[in-house]
Amino acid sequence: EGGLARLSGFIKANRGGLAPYLLIDAGGSMGTDTDQGRLKAEAIARSFKIIGYDAVALSEKDLKLPSELISGLVKKHGIPALSMKNKATTASAIRVKKGPFRVNISTDQNTLKKGVLNVLLTETPSDTAGPIAIKGWDVILSSSGETLEKPLRHGRAIITAGYPKGKKLGILTLHIDDKGDKRKVASFEHRWQSLDKDIAEDAAVREVLNDYDARVAELTRDEEKKLASGGSYIGVSGCVECHKPFWEVWNTTRHSRAFGSLEKVGKSKDHECVRCHVTGYDDEGGFYSATLTHGLANVQCEACHGPGREHVADYTNPMRPVTEPTCLKCHTIENSPDFDYTTYHEKIKHVQGEMR
């Protein structure tokens, strides 16, 4: 969500050049049904209000949050929300007028309107959206999580997708052929706008995100009042005694500095980020906090090979081999869109002929 401040900053700085424009979120932004997930949903809703979205889809992922929470946020912050699964008290279509253009934005593929531009928000992947496209939609915007470098054209429909985790803003420029009731998209242009640190942040949205980070940190402080339990993790210091060559390789990889990368950006207490930058998160005796279990920070041996205490007690107990599914627990499409198992494994593999 940190990109929201830069997204808002970019739009404010370029509003004149973009107008008339529609700002649409295709869904999947809100969060999970956890204490932190609910804080995240509120921070995003507050940010969306400041940014001024024209339409926000609520996907199946979003609707895993309690419906009363979603409807409360929508009402409180005036979010123009559209439900994909009809589990929340929101409409499935809205009409928007931008300059001379009237637009029908919907999450229901059966709600086409004549004489206007029709935009469908869906979770359907681009490669299976053909049957929807032939119904007459002008633009189909997917929140499937895929990385679609450029839009596809299927009949009259332009099919595109949001960039994973909102790291880039997709700017789709439509050239309209206006012939009365036969208004349609004659041609289009598309580009990805990176939301990197060279984009000035919107101070109002940054304040919302700083408040979110502070409230997440408060959750962590509450948990740190508990005692860390004993468990089956021994930490890399327990592995290096017998596997120093492996440790030397690991110590040169980004895995060995994973937690530090969060500290640099102020996310070392953000549970959703921390789980993939430490060892044994959410497991008994695994990483709990930087204060209580600092020895399990970073992606250590046991993060991939499993807890090592039984192995240390009896070396005939084998450690878990690393396979592609092991890596995909953290290297998801959202977190690591360029992940390729063979390429990435080459960067971390251990001494030739030894355990990998």
Coordinates of C-alpha atoms in Angstrom, one line a residue:
E1 CA 0.0 0.0 0.0
G2 CA 3.0 2.3 0.3
G3 CA 2.7 3.1 -3.5
L4 CA -0.6 4.8 -2.8
A5 CA 1.1 8.0 -1.7
R6 CA 3.1 8.1 -4.9
L7 CA 0.1 7.2 -7.0
S8 CA -1.8 10.1 -5.5
G9 CA 1.2 12.4 -6.0
F10 CA 1.5 11.4 -9.6
I11 CA -2.2 12.0 -10.4
K12 CA -2.2 15.4 -8.7
A13 CA 0.9 16.5 -10.6
N14 CA -0.4 15.3 -13.9
R15 CA -4.1 15.8 -13.6
G16 CA -4.3 18.4 -16.4
G17 CA -2.5 16.2 -18.9
L18 CA -4.6 13.2 -18.1
A19 CA -8.0 14.8 -18.1
P20 CA -10.6 13.7 -18.8
Y21 CA -9.7 10.5 -17.0
L22 CA -11.3 7.6 -15.0
L23 CA -9.4 6.2 -12.0
I24 CA -10.4 2.6 -11.4
D25 CA -9.2 -0.1 -9.0
A26 CA -9.9 -3.6 -10.4
G27 CA -10.1 -5.2 -6.9
G28 CA -8.0 -7.3 -4.5
S29 CA -6.6 -4.3 -2.6
M30 CA -8.3 -4.4 0.7
G31 CA -6.6 -7.1 2.9
T32 CA -7.1 -10.3 4.8
D33 CA -9.4 -11.0 7.7
T34 CA -6.8 -10.5 10.4
D35 CA -6.2 -7.7 12.9
Q36 CA -3.7 -6.2 10.6
G37 CA -5.9 -6.9 7.5
R38 CA -8.7 -4.9 9.0
L39 CA -6.4 -2.0 9.7
K40 CA -5.1 -2.2 6.2
A41 CA -8.6 -2.1 4.7
E42 CA -9.4 1.1 6.6
A43 CA -6.1 2.7 5.5
I44 CA -6.8 1.8 1.9
A45 CA -10.4 3.1 2.1
R46 CA -9.2 6.4 3.6
S47 CA -6.5 6.7 0.9
F48 CA -9.0 5.9 -1.9
K49 CA -11.2 8.8 -0.7
I50 CA -8.3 11.2 -0.8
I51 CA -7.1 10.0 -4.2
G52 CA -10.6 10.3 -5.7
Y53 CA -11.3 6.9 -7.3
D54 CA -14.2 6.8 -9.8
A55 CA -14.8 3.1 -9.2
V56 CA -13.4 0.4 -6.8
A57 CA -14.1 -3.3 -7.4
L58 CA -14.5 -5.6 -4.5
S59 CA -13.2 -8.9 -5.6
E60 CA -13.7 -12.3 -4.0
K61 CA -10.4 -11.7 -2.1
D62 CA -11.7 -8.4 -0.7
L63 CA -15.0 -10.0 0.3
K64 CA -13.4 -12.4 2.6
L65 CA -13.4 -9.5 5.1
P66 CA -16.6 -9.3 7.2
S67 CA -19.4 -7.7 5.1
E68 CA -20.3 -5.3 7.9
L69 CA -16.7 -4.0 7.8
I70 CA -16.7 -3.5 4.1
S71 CA -20.1 -1.8 3.9
G72 CA -19.1 0.4 6.9
L73 CA -15.9 1.5 5.1
V74 CA -17.7 2.1 1.9
K75 CA -20.4 4.2 3.6
K76 CA -18.0 6.1 5.9
H77 CA -15.5 7.1 3.2
G78 CA -17.9 7.4 0.2
I79 CA -16.1 4.8 -1.8
P80 CA -17.7 4.1 -5.3
A81 CA -17.5 0.3 -4.7
L82 CA -18.8 -2.4 -7.0
S83 CA -19.1 -5.9 -5.6
M84 CA -18.1 -8.9 -7.8
K85 CA -19.8 -11.5 -5.7
N86 CA -22.8 -9.6 -4.3
K87 CA -21.7 -10.4 -0.7
A88 CA -21.5 -6.7 0.3
T89 CA -24.1 -4.0 0.3
T90 CA -22.8 -2.4 -2.9
A91 CA -24.1 -2.0 -6.4
S92 CA -22.7 -4.0 -9.4
A93 CA -22.7 -1.1 -11.8
I94 CA -22.4 2.7 -11.8
R95 CA -22.6 5.5 -14.4
V96 CA -19.9 8.1 -14.6
K97 CA -19.7 11.2 -16.8
K98 CA -16.2 12.5 -17.7
G99 CA -16.1 15.5 -20.0
P100 CA -18.3 14.6 -23.0
F101 CA -18.2 10.9 -22.3
R102 CA -20.7 8.7 -20.4
V103 CA -19.3 5.5 -19.1
N104 CA -20.9 2.4 -17.6
I105 CA -18.6 0.7 -15.2
S106 CA -19.7 -2.7 -13.9
T107 CA -18.7 -6.0 -12.3
D108 CA -21.7 -7.8 -14.0
Q109 CA -21.0 -8.9 -17.6
N110 CA -24.8 -8.8 -18.3
T111 CA -25.2 -5.1 -17.7
L112 CA -24.1 -3.5 -21.0
K113 CA -25.6 -0.1 -21.9
K114 CA -26.2 1.3 -25.3
G115 CA -24.7 4.6 -26.4
V116 CA -22.0 4.7 -23.7
L117 CA -18.6 3.3 -23.1
N118 CA -18.8 0.0 -21.3
V119 CA -16.0 -1.0 -18.8
L120 CA -16.1 -4.4 -17.1
L121 CA -14.1 -5.2 -13.9
T122 CA -13.5 -8.9 -13.5
E123 CA -11.3 -11.5 -11.9
T124 CA -11.3 -13.5 -15.1
P125 CA -7.7 -14.0 -16.5
S126 CA -7.1 -12.3 -19.9
D127 CA -6.6 -15.6 -21.8
T128 CA -10.1 -16.8 -20.9
A129 CA -11.9 -13.4 -21.3
G130 CA -12.8 -14.0 -24.9
P131 CA -16.4 -15.2 -24.3
I132 CA -17.0 -12.0 -22.2
A133 CA -15.4 -9.7 -24.8
I134 CA -17.7 -10.8 -27.6
K135 CA -20.7 -9.5 -25.6
G136 CA -19.8 -6.0 -26.6
W137 CA -17.6 -4.6 -23.8
D138 CA -15.2 -1.8 -24.7
V139 CA -12.7 -2.4 -21.9
I140 CA -12.2 -5.4 -19.7
L141 CA -10.0 -4.8 -16.7
S142 CA -8.9 -7.9 -14.8
S143 CA -7.6 -8.3 -11.2
S144 CA -6.5 -11.9 -11.8
G145 CA -3.0 -11.1 -10.5
E146 CA -1.3 -11.8 -13.9
T147 CA 1.3 -9.5 -15.4
L148 CA 0.1 -8.3 -18.7
E149 CA 2.7 -6.1 -20.3
K150 CA 0.3 -4.7 -22.9
P151 CA -3.4 -5.0 -23.5
L152 CA -5.0 -7.6 -25.8
R153 CA -7.6 -6.8 -28.5
H154 CA -10.5 -9.2 -28.8
G155 CA -13.1 -8.0 -31.2
R156 CA -14.1 -4.5 -30.0
A157 CA -12.8 -5.2 -26.5
I158 CA -9.5 -4.0 -25.0
I159 CA -8.4 -6.5 -22.3
T160 CA -5.9 -5.4 -19.7
A161 CA -5.0 -6.1 -16.1
G162 CA -3.8 -4.2 -13.1
Y163 CA -0.1 -4.5 -12.2
P164 CA 0.5 -6.9 -9.2
K165 CA 0.6 -5.1 -5.8
G166 CA 0.0 -1.8 -7.5
K167 CA 3.7 -1.3 -8.2
K168 CA 2.8 0.5 -11.5
L169 CA -0.1 2.6 -12.7
G170 CA -1.6 1.4 -16.0
I171 CA -2.5 4.4 -18.2
L172 CA -4.9 3.4 -21.0
T173 CA -5.7 6.2 -23.5
L174 CA -8.8 5.6 -25.6
H175 CA -9.5 7.3 -29.0
I176 CA -13.3 7.4 -29.4
D177 CA -15.2 7.0 -32.7
D178 CA -18.4 8.9 -31.8
K179 CA -21.3 8.1 -34.1
G180 CA -24.4 8.5 -32.1
D181 CA -25.5 5.2 -30.5
K182 CA -22.5 3.5 -32.1
R183 CA -19.9 5.1 -29.9
K184 CA -16.8 2.8 -29.8
V185 CA -13.1 2.7 -29.2
A186 CA -11.3 3.3 -32.5
S187 CA -7.8 2.9 -31.2
F188 CA -5.9 3.0 -28.0
E189 CA -2.5 3.6 -26.4
H190 CA -1.2 2.0 -23.2
R191 CA 1.8 2.5 -20.9
W192 CA 2.9 1.5 -17.4
Q193 CA 3.9 4.4 -15.1
S194 CA 6.3 3.3 -12.5
L195 CA 5.6 4.5 -9.0
D196 CA 9.2 4.6 -7.8
K197 CA 10.9 7.0 -5.3
D198 CA 11.3 9.7 -8.0
I199 CA 7.5 10.3 -7.7
A200 CA 6.7 12.9 -5.0
E201 CA 4.3 11.5 -2.5
D202 CA 0.9 13.1 -1.6
A203 CA 1.4 14.2 2.0
A204 CA -2.2 13.5 2.9
V205 CA -2.0 9.9 1.8
R206 CA 1.4 9.5 3.4
E207 CA -0.1 10.6 6.7
V208 CA -2.8 7.8 6.4
L209 CA -0.1 5.2 5.7
N210 CA 2.1 6.4 8.6
D211 CA -0.9 6.1 10.9
Y212 CA -1.4 2.5 9.6
D213 CA 2.3 1.6 10.2
A214 CA 2.0 3.0 13.8
R215 CA -1.1 1.0 14.5
V216 CA 0.5 -2.2 13.1
A217 CA 3.5 -1.5 15.3
E218 CA 1.2 -1.2 18.3
L219 CA -0.2 -4.7 17.5
T220 CA 3.3 -6.0 17.6
R221 CA 4.1 -4.3 20.9
D222 CA 1.0 -5.9 22.4
E223 CA 2.2 -9.4 21.3
E224 CA 5.7 -8.8 22.6
K225 CA 4.3 -8.6 26.1
K226 CA 3.8 -12.4 25.8
L227 CA 6.7 -14.8 26.3
A228 CA 8.2 -16.5 23.3
S229 CA 7.7 -20.3 23.6
G230 CA 10.4 -22.9 23.2
G231 CA 10.2 -24.8 20.0
S232 CA 11.9 -26.7 17.3
Y233 CA 13.9 -23.9 15.6
I234 CA 17.6 -23.5 16.4
G235 CA 18.6 -20.6 14.1
V236 CA 21.5 -20.4 11.6
S237 CA 24.0 -20.3 14.5
G238 CA 23.0 -23.9 15.3
C239 CA 23.5 -24.9 11.6
V240 CA 26.8 -23.3 11.0
E241 CA 28.6 -25.6 13.5
C242 CA 28.4 -28.6 11.1
H243 CA 27.5 -26.9 7.8
K244 CA 29.9 -23.9 7.5
P245 CA 30.3 -24.2 3.7
F246 CA 26.5 -23.9 3.3
W247 CA 26.5 -21.0 5.7
E248 CA 29.2 -19.2 3.7
V249 CA 27.1 -19.5 0.5
W250 CA 23.9 -18.4 2.3
N251 CA 25.7 -15.4 3.9
T252 CA 26.3 -14.0 0.4
T253 CA 22.7 -14.1 -0.7
R254 CA 19.8 -11.7 -0.3
H255 CA 18.1 -14.2 2.0
S256 CA 20.7 -13.4 4.7
R257 CA 19.7 -9.8 4.6
A258 CA 16.0 -10.2 4.1
F259 CA 14.9 -8.7 7.4
G260 CA 17.2 -5.7 7.0
S261 CA 15.5 -4.8 3.8
L262 CA 12.3 -4.4 5.7
E263 CA 14.0 -2.3 8.4
K264 CA 15.2 0.1 5.7
V265 CA 11.7 0.9 4.5
G266 CA 10.0 0.9 8.0
K267 CA 8.2 -2.4 7.5
S268 CA 10.0 -4.6 10.1
K269 CA 6.8 -4.8 12.2
D270 CA 4.4 -5.3 9.3
H271 CA 3.2 -8.9 9.8
E272 CA 2.2 -9.3 6.1
C273 CA 5.7 -8.5 5.0
V274 CA 7.7 -10.0 7.9
R275 CA 6.4 -13.6 7.3
C276 CA 8.5 -14.0 4.2
H277 CA 11.6 -12.2 5.6
V278 CA 12.2 -14.3 8.7
T279 CA 12.4 -18.0 9.8
G280 CA 9.5 -19.9 11.3
Y281 CA 7.0 -17.1 11.3
D282 CA 3.7 -18.3 12.8
D283 CA 5.3 -21.5 14.0
E284 CA 5.8 -22.4 17.6
G285 CA 9.3 -21.3 18.6
G286 CA 9.8 -19.5 15.3
F287 CA 10.3 -15.8 14.7
Y288 CA 8.2 -13.7 17.0
S289 CA 9.7 -10.3 17.0
A290 CA 13.0 -8.6 16.5
T291 CA 13.2 -8.0 20.2
L292 CA 12.5 -11.6 21.4
T293 CA 13.7 -13.8 18.6
H294 CA 16.3 -11.7 16.8
G295 CA 18.3 -14.9 16.1
L296 CA 15.6 -16.1 13.6
A297 CA 15.5 -12.9 11.5
N298 CA 16.2 -13.3 7.8
V299 CA 15.5 -16.2 5.6
Q300 CA 17.7 -18.8 7.2
C301 CA 18.3 -22.6 6.6
E302 CA 15.2 -23.6 8.5
A303 CA 12.9 -21.3 6.5
C304 CA 13.5 -23.6 3.5
H305 CA 14.6 -27.0 5.1
G306 CA 12.3 -27.0 8.1
P307 CA 12.9 -26.9 11.9
G308 CA 16.3 -28.3 12.8
R309 CA 16.1 -29.3 16.5
E310 CA 15.3 -32.9 15.9
H311 CA 18.1 -33.1 13.3
V312 CA 20.6 -31.8 15.8
A313 CA 19.4 -34.3 18.4
D314 CA 19.7 -37.1 15.9
Y315 CA 21.5 -36.5 12.6
T316 CA 19.8 -39.5 11.0
N317 CA 16.6 -37.4 11.0
P318 CA 16.9 -35.8 7.5
M319 CA 16.1 -32.1 6.8
R320 CA 13.4 -31.3 4.3
P321 CA 14.6 -31.0 0.6
V322 CA 13.9 -27.7 -1.1
T323 CA 11.5 -28.0 -4.1
E324 CA 9.7 -25.3 -6.2
P325 CA 6.6 -25.4 -3.9
T326 CA 8.8 -24.5 -1.0
C327 CA 9.8 -21.3 -2.7
L328 CA 6.4 -20.4 -4.0
K329 CA 5.1 -20.0 -0.5
C330 CA 6.7 -16.5 -0.6
H331 CA 7.7 -16.0 -4.2
T332 CA 4.1 -15.6 -5.3
I333 CA 3.0 -13.7 -8.4
E334 CA 2.1 -10.7 -6.3
N335 CA 5.4 -10.6 -4.3
S336 CA 7.8 -11.9 -7.0
P337 CA 6.2 -11.6 -10.5
D338 CA 9.5 -12.4 -12.3
F339 CA 10.2 -15.6 -10.2
D340 CA 11.6 -18.5 -12.1
Y341 CA 12.6 -21.5 -10.0
T342 CA 15.6 -22.6 -12.0
T343 CA 17.1 -19.1 -12.2
Y344 CA 16.5 -18.2 -8.6
H345 CA 17.7 -21.6 -7.2
E346 CA 21.0 -21.1 -9.0
K347 CA 21.6 -18.0 -6.9
I348 CA 21.2 -19.8 -3.6
K349 CA 22.3 -23.4 -4.2
H350 CA 24.9 -24.7 -1.8
V351 CA 28.2 -26.5 -2.3
Q352 CA 28.3 -28.7 -5.4
G353 CA 27.5 -32.3 -4.5
E354 CA 26.0 -31.4 -1.1
M355 CA 22.5 -30.8 0.1
R356 CA 20.7 -28.1 -1.8

